[in-house]
Amino acid sequence: MLQEQCLWNVTAPSIDDYSQIRHDTEATICIIGGGYTGLSAAIHLAEKGVNVILLESQAIGSGGSGKSVGLVNAGTWACPDDLNIALGDTAGECLTKALGQAPSLVFDLIERYGIDAQATRAGNIHMAHNAKGEEDVDIRYEQLTRRGAHVEVLTGSKCHEYCGTTSINKALLDHRAGTLNPLAYARGLAKVATALGVTIYEHSAVEVLEKADGHWYTKTATAHVKSERVIIATNAYTEGEWAEITKTFYLVDYYQIASEPLSGEVADRILPYKTGAWDTRLALSSFRRDDDGRLLLGTVGGRQFKPKTFYQTWANTVQKSYYPDLPAFKWQYEWCGSFGFTQDHIFRVMEPDEGLLTATAYNGRGITTGTLMGKCFADYILTGDRNSIPLPFKTLEEVKVAFGGIKSGFTELGLTLYHAGQCLKIIR
């Protein structure tokens, strides 16, 4: 029976709960947010002996970090040449290089600290669903190989073998990439941070953040943390006084549904090399298998104002489109999360005040981008070198999105119509 529950809550290893902050305390760095950015920053600072306190408003991984697909991807949605157009050649190449190395940063952390993240480093596949998608694959391949990236175009029988479907005839395999259990990764990072001396408090929502006497005071309902610097690492789940930073992006929801564990020779044909995948549709479909053999389908869009069976119908349609010879799957779990989106697919880095750092709008690439930015923030704090950050700092006013709520609403409407068109076989 289909349950409204995030699969990762069921399959991720559990960890001890962290207490709520009860007493005023001090640290060199206070981090707000227990997702990939905050935890990565905490680890990389603690490795250098910095005293760090991390405040999480709910539980570790309760935001987008615990709800994502679990694709460990390199780069952004934008092609490298497009980044150069948007940022200039120097900054564009810097960002492409940094994000190209980000999967290695994730997998190296997992290996170095023995994190049980259910990770596989078999690459991920961008599947061309039509002729225009095939052109996009060729463009990306040319731009990436020109920069030395380890990518490969799959065609014909090799493409069918890797994807597990004859509906796809060309795809881009990025050997740098992979998959993991996103909540297991977040919980594993928290465990590592704690072992390195970081103090983590859960259920400690920040209500006030103010500067006085050359220090920052991060205040919850029960206590405050006095620190030299603060990292706001809440991204799409930012609330409270500093919710102004949410105006640097607009929210997009992401839906996922997981089948019961699949077995047998035919079912195991789907993504046989444990790669993750997504297609080139305007409203993309993502695909992956988990450690128990489930097939996970995902797409951009939320469940609000939709019939309960809307996405089940969509998932059955996608299954039949790609795997027409398989019997209808029995769906077991479904859930939604949100991510910050920008029109140019580039995240934002800001220093709103002296000693205050934040990054927003990872555009669905939070595992790699968040882990990278946590390390970059740590490096910047330790060295004072702004070149530690792969993007120039922007002011809040420079990157504010006008009418973000309206854009979110129109985006959701467009996605709903697209998915309805898929279900009615108007869009193929």
XYZ file of C-alpha atoms in Angstrom:
428
model
C 0.000 0.000 0.000
C 1.318 3.431 -0.939
C 2.481 5.408 2.101
C 3.041 9.163 2.321
C 6.489 8.849 3.839
C 10.013 9.646 2.710
C 11.791 6.392 1.853
C 15.056 7.634 3.322
C 13.505 7.870 6.791
C 12.975 4.112 6.552
C 16.293 3.071 5.035
C 18.861 5.479 6.531
C 20.819 4.300 9.585
C 19.506 5.952 12.741
C 21.642 8.149 14.954
C 21.268 9.463 18.475
C 19.095 12.515 18.854
C 20.801 15.773 19.757
C 19.536 17.820 22.672
C 17.899 21.238 22.488
C 20.079 24.173 23.481
C 19.204 25.208 27.048
C 21.997 27.490 28.242
C 23.805 30.508 26.813
C 27.157 29.500 25.373
C 30.026 30.658 23.151
C 31.811 29.372 20.071
C 34.132 30.723 17.430
C 31.634 29.881 14.687
C 27.873 29.367 14.958
C 26.212 27.515 12.075
C 22.472 27.690 11.490
C 21.148 24.638 9.653
C 21.922 20.931 9.826
C 22.007 20.088 6.133
C 24.913 19.473 3.770
C 26.300 23.019 3.793
C 26.203 23.462 7.547
C 27.557 20.014 8.350
C 30.326 20.219 5.737
C 31.386 23.609 7.075
C 31.352 22.248 10.631
C 33.544 19.291 9.699
C 36.100 21.305 7.732
C 36.363 23.896 10.493
C 36.569 21.305 13.256
C 39.333 19.469 11.394
C 41.407 22.619 11.924
C 40.553 22.859 15.615
C 37.888 25.581 15.372
C 35.210 25.611 18.075
C 31.847 25.198 16.301
C 28.223 25.072 17.457
C 25.507 24.057 15.001
C 21.820 24.854 15.560
C 19.136 22.890 13.706
C 15.503 23.994 13.983
C 14.139 20.439 13.667
C 16.266 17.320 13.215
C 19.400 16.665 11.168
C 18.423 16.199 7.522
C 14.807 17.228 8.052
C 14.968 19.810 5.255
C 15.878 19.271 1.644
C 19.006 17.309 2.576
C 16.905 14.386 3.755
C 14.384 14.393 0.908
C 16.406 14.637 -2.288
C 16.808 12.045 -5.037
C 20.339 11.271 -3.911
C 22.113 12.019 -7.200
C 25.720 13.096 -6.662
C 26.087 15.227 -9.795
C 28.836 17.462 -11.112
C 28.230 20.963 -12.446
C 24.988 22.918 -12.687
C 21.951 22.511 -14.932
C 23.529 25.152 -17.175
C 26.178 24.177 -19.720
C 29.730 25.431 -18.989
C 29.702 27.892 -21.898
C 26.439 29.359 -20.581
C 28.075 29.892 -17.182
C 30.840 31.830 -18.924
C 28.267 34.029 -20.646
C 26.494 34.709 -17.344
C 29.574 35.150 -15.134
C 32.443 35.979 -17.465
C 35.103 33.518 -18.586
C 37.224 33.617 -15.433
C 34.404 33.176 -12.913
C 32.565 30.726 -15.183
C 35.571 28.446 -15.559
C 36.278 28.681 -11.818
C 32.747 27.536 -10.989
C 32.769 24.750 -13.578
C 36.071 23.429 -12.212
C 34.939 23.588 -8.579
C 31.623 21.853 -9.215
C 33.306 19.297 -11.454
C 35.422 18.255 -8.463
C 32.493 18.321 -6.019
C 31.465 14.646 -6.435
C 35.010 13.635 -5.464
C 34.737 15.816 -2.358
C 31.537 13.981 -1.360
C 32.866 10.492 -2.006
C 36.219 11.264 -0.370
C 34.442 12.431 2.805
C 32.400 9.233 2.824
C 35.495 7.071 2.383
C 37.728 8.992 4.778
C 35.284 8.818 7.658
C 33.579 5.514 6.841
C 30.124 7.073 6.448
C 27.383 4.517 5.789
C 25.713 6.569 3.040
C 24.781 3.605 0.794
C 26.862 5.316 -1.880
C 27.731 4.085 -5.352
C 30.176 5.840 -7.676
C 29.119 4.327 -10.973
C 28.278 7.562 -12.787
C 24.951 9.145 -13.698
C 23.149 9.242 -17.030
C 21.457 12.166 -18.776
C 18.997 10.415 -21.103
C 17.892 12.115 -24.342
C 14.175 11.487 -24.736
C 13.869 12.987 -28.236
C 15.915 14.488 -31.095
C 16.283 17.853 -29.352
C 17.495 16.058 -26.231
C 20.084 14.216 -28.321
C 21.382 17.567 -29.577
C 21.649 18.754 -25.977
C 23.651 15.642 -25.055
C 26.093 16.340 -27.904
C 26.490 19.981 -26.860
C 27.177 19.068 -23.244
C 29.625 16.338 -24.267
C 31.613 18.740 -26.447
C 31.769 21.449 -23.789
C 32.657 19.077 -20.969
C 35.319 17.088 -22.837
C 36.882 20.368 -23.957
C 37.450 20.965 -20.233
C 38.776 17.468 -19.543
C 35.689 16.022 -17.839
C 35.344 12.233 -17.793
C 32.077 11.890 -19.717
C 30.935 9.512 -22.442
C 28.151 9.489 -25.025
C 26.205 6.230 -25.047
C 24.392 5.211 -28.214
C 22.626 2.170 -29.622
C 22.870 -1.102 -27.766
C 25.270 0.241 -25.108
C 22.801 3.021 -24.315
C 19.951 0.490 -24.105
C 22.060 -1.680 -21.798
C 22.953 1.123 -19.391
C 19.480 2.663 -19.270
C 17.579 -0.613 -19.358
C 15.202 0.665 -22.030
C 15.105 0.816 -25.813
C 13.135 4.074 -25.556
C 16.428 5.966 -25.157
C 18.939 5.891 -28.008
C 21.475 8.450 -26.806
C 22.615 9.475 -23.342
C 25.497 11.217 -21.597
C 27.257 9.149 -18.941
C 29.108 11.294 -16.409
C 31.690 9.026 -14.796
C 32.390 11.597 -12.054
C 28.946 11.180 -10.537
C 27.016 8.618 -8.491
C 24.217 8.103 -5.981
C 23.722 7.826 -2.235
C 21.046 7.783 0.444
C 20.759 11.534 1.103
C 19.495 11.271 4.678
C 22.115 8.648 5.533
C 24.768 11.011 4.194
C 23.468 13.929 6.282
C 23.264 11.818 9.427
C 26.733 10.448 8.742
C 28.153 13.958 8.400
C 26.560 14.895 11.730
C 28.141 11.871 13.391
C 31.551 12.838 11.984
C 31.146 16.458 13.066
C 30.286 15.400 16.599
C 33.309 13.097 16.752
C 35.483 16.053 15.730
C 34.171 18.142 18.619
C 31.275 20.068 17.025
C 28.338 20.643 19.371
C 25.023 20.052 17.591
C 21.663 21.146 18.963
C 18.399 20.007 17.395
C 14.932 21.557 17.836
C 16.689 24.877 18.379
C 15.135 27.293 15.910
C 16.828 30.674 15.662
C 14.503 33.563 16.456
C 16.889 36.524 16.519
C 20.314 37.134 15.007
C 21.981 40.355 16.070
C 25.418 41.916 16.276
C 26.741 43.682 19.385
C 30.168 44.423 20.829
C 31.877 42.943 17.772
C 30.177 39.559 18.212
C 27.135 37.807 16.802
C 24.366 36.626 19.122
C 22.299 33.813 17.666
C 19.209 33.554 19.845
C 16.694 30.736 20.206
C 13.667 30.625 22.505
C 15.764 29.039 25.252
C 19.336 30.359 24.939
C 21.823 32.174 22.730
C 25.197 31.463 21.142
C 27.842 34.197 21.162
C 30.262 33.807 18.249
C 32.732 35.645 16.035
C 31.023 34.541 12.818
C 27.770 32.943 11.689
C 27.029 30.752 8.680
C 23.373 30.675 7.632
C 23.007 27.295 5.937
C 19.228 26.961 5.723
C 18.745 27.684 1.994
C 15.197 26.848 0.834
C 14.082 26.120 4.406
C 15.046 29.519 5.833
C 12.618 31.003 8.353
C 12.575 33.831 10.872
C 14.461 37.099 10.896
C 16.788 36.326 7.999
C 14.022 35.018 5.725
C 14.955 37.944 3.438
C 17.542 35.655 1.853
C 14.721 33.507 0.466
C 14.033 36.409 -1.893
C 17.162 35.414 -3.826
C 15.327 32.446 -5.381
C 11.889 31.016 -5.842
C 10.744 27.682 -4.486
C 10.148 24.636 -6.653
C 8.794 21.382 -5.257
C 10.069 17.948 -6.197
C 7.963 14.783 -6.032
C 9.251 11.219 -5.672
C 7.660 7.810 -5.632
C 9.348 4.484 -4.839
C 8.253 1.015 -5.885
C 8.362 -2.083 -3.769
C 11.741 -3.860 -4.089
C 12.074 -5.325 -7.579
C 13.778 -8.599 -8.341
C 14.289 -11.003 -11.191
C 16.238 -10.780 -14.406
C 13.816 -8.439 -16.176
C 13.478 -5.959 -13.305
C 17.219 -5.963 -12.661
C 17.724 -4.820 -16.243
C 16.699 -1.292 -15.146
C 19.874 0.743 -14.551
C 21.925 -2.449 -14.074
C 25.148 -0.628 -13.214
C 23.570 1.290 -10.297
C 23.808 4.612 -12.084
C 21.312 7.349 -11.409
C 19.537 8.950 -14.350
C 17.315 11.778 -15.477
C 15.896 12.662 -18.869
C 15.943 15.801 -20.995
C 12.227 16.583 -20.664
C 11.138 20.116 -19.870
C 9.685 18.684 -16.651
C 12.369 16.085 -16.114
C 11.878 12.568 -14.824
C 14.587 11.149 -12.559
C 15.331 7.464 -12.123
C 17.424 5.428 -9.726
C 17.486 2.175 -7.776
C 18.083 1.993 -4.025
C 20.035 -0.624 -2.091
C 16.938 -2.805 -1.764
C 16.203 -2.798 -5.486
C 13.353 -0.293 -5.493
C 12.884 1.939 -8.500
C 12.549 5.608 -7.595
C 10.857 7.967 -10.032
C 10.882 11.708 -9.462
C 9.864 14.918 -11.146
C 9.598 18.643 -10.507
C 6.236 19.615 -9.059
C 4.260 19.505 -5.824
C 1.155 17.695 -4.618
C -0.891 20.676 -3.469
C -4.351 20.984 -5.082
C -3.887 17.759 -7.037
C -5.953 14.560 -6.771
C -4.325 11.895 -4.628
C -3.842 9.648 -7.665
C -2.356 12.375 -9.912
C 1.283 11.382 -9.539
C 0.530 7.679 -9.340
C -1.019 8.006 -12.790
C 2.016 9.995 -13.923
C 4.409 7.342 -12.541
C 2.498 4.525 -14.271
C 2.643 6.501 -17.530
C 6.399 7.053 -17.225
C 6.951 3.402 -16.385
C 5.056 2.264 -19.472
C 6.901 4.821 -21.607
C 10.337 3.533 -20.627
C 9.650 -0.050 -19.546
C 6.571 -1.174 -21.513
C 7.340 -4.884 -21.167
C 7.271 -4.832 -17.343
C 4.105 -5.367 -15.309
C 2.715 -2.372 -13.425
C 4.822 -1.623 -10.360
C 3.398 -1.628 -6.868
C 4.278 1.780 -5.418
C 5.320 1.820 -1.764
C 6.369 5.358 -0.713
C 5.799 8.892 -1.976
C 7.081 12.237 -0.687
C 7.882 15.831 -1.645
C 10.642 18.317 -0.877
C 11.515 21.835 -2.008
C 14.582 23.475 -3.492
C 15.632 27.005 -4.334
C 15.579 27.753 -8.053
C 17.079 30.567 -10.131
C 16.400 31.340 -13.766
C 20.094 31.070 -14.701
C 20.611 27.871 -12.640
C 23.445 29.545 -10.682
C 23.435 29.582 -6.892
C 24.071 32.743 -4.881
C 26.792 33.477 -2.314
C 26.417 36.445 0.031
C 28.144 38.148 2.927
C 25.234 40.343 4.115
C 27.250 41.754 7.014
C 30.772 41.388 8.357
C 31.131 37.925 9.847
C 27.927 36.595 8.246
C 27.967 34.130 5.341
C 25.235 32.367 3.383
C 24.616 30.532 0.103
C 21.254 29.872 -1.509
C 19.542 28.342 -4.541
C 21.395 25.128 -5.326
C 18.862 24.365 -8.074
C 18.486 20.709 -7.106
C 22.235 20.032 -6.835
C 22.423 20.322 -3.051
C 24.474 17.217 -2.252
C 27.522 18.331 -4.193
C 27.028 22.101 -4.110
C 26.179 22.161 -0.415
C 29.143 19.979 0.536
C 31.435 22.124 -1.594
C 30.144 25.421 -0.214
C 30.526 24.202 3.366
C 34.206 23.524 2.684
C 34.600 26.831 0.833
C 33.099 28.776 3.738
C 35.456 26.992 6.124
C 38.452 27.779 3.903
C 37.413 31.422 3.633
C 37.023 31.750 7.400
C 40.380 30.067 8.022
C 42.381 32.010 5.428
C 40.451 35.198 4.698
C 41.015 34.509 0.994
C 37.922 35.344 -1.062
C 39.263 33.139 -3.831
C 38.201 30.248 -1.606
C 34.658 30.954 -2.825
C 34.056 29.860 -6.459
C 31.551 32.674 -7.060
C 31.769 36.417 -6.413
C 29.794 37.633 -3.407
C 26.524 39.364 -4.245
C 24.442 41.736 -2.178
C 20.877 40.828 -1.326
C 19.601 43.654 -3.496
C 21.614 42.473 -6.513
C 20.093 39.003 -6.551
C 16.566 39.511 -5.254
C 13.969 37.737 -7.402
C 10.999 39.930 -8.212
C 7.599 38.342 -7.582
C 9.129 35.057 -6.414
C 5.838 33.750 -5.061
C 4.078 34.426 -8.341
C 6.885 32.724 -10.266
C 6.615 29.683 -8.006
C 2.877 29.552 -8.651
C 3.178 29.867 -12.431
C 5.992 27.292 -12.477
C 3.813 24.843 -10.555
C 0.882 25.463 -12.908
C 3.064 24.856 -15.944
C 4.455 21.637 -14.453
C 0.958 20.400 -13.627
C -0.190 20.962 -17.203
C 2.938 19.244 -18.531
C 2.422 16.179 -16.356
C -1.267 16.069 -17.272
C -0.215 16.166 -20.931
C 2.101 13.213 -20.311
C -0.684 11.225 -18.664
C -3.057 12.008 -21.561
C -0.273 11.097 -24.026
C -0.431 14.586 -25.560
C 3.214 15.156 -24.579
C 5.670 12.384 -25.314
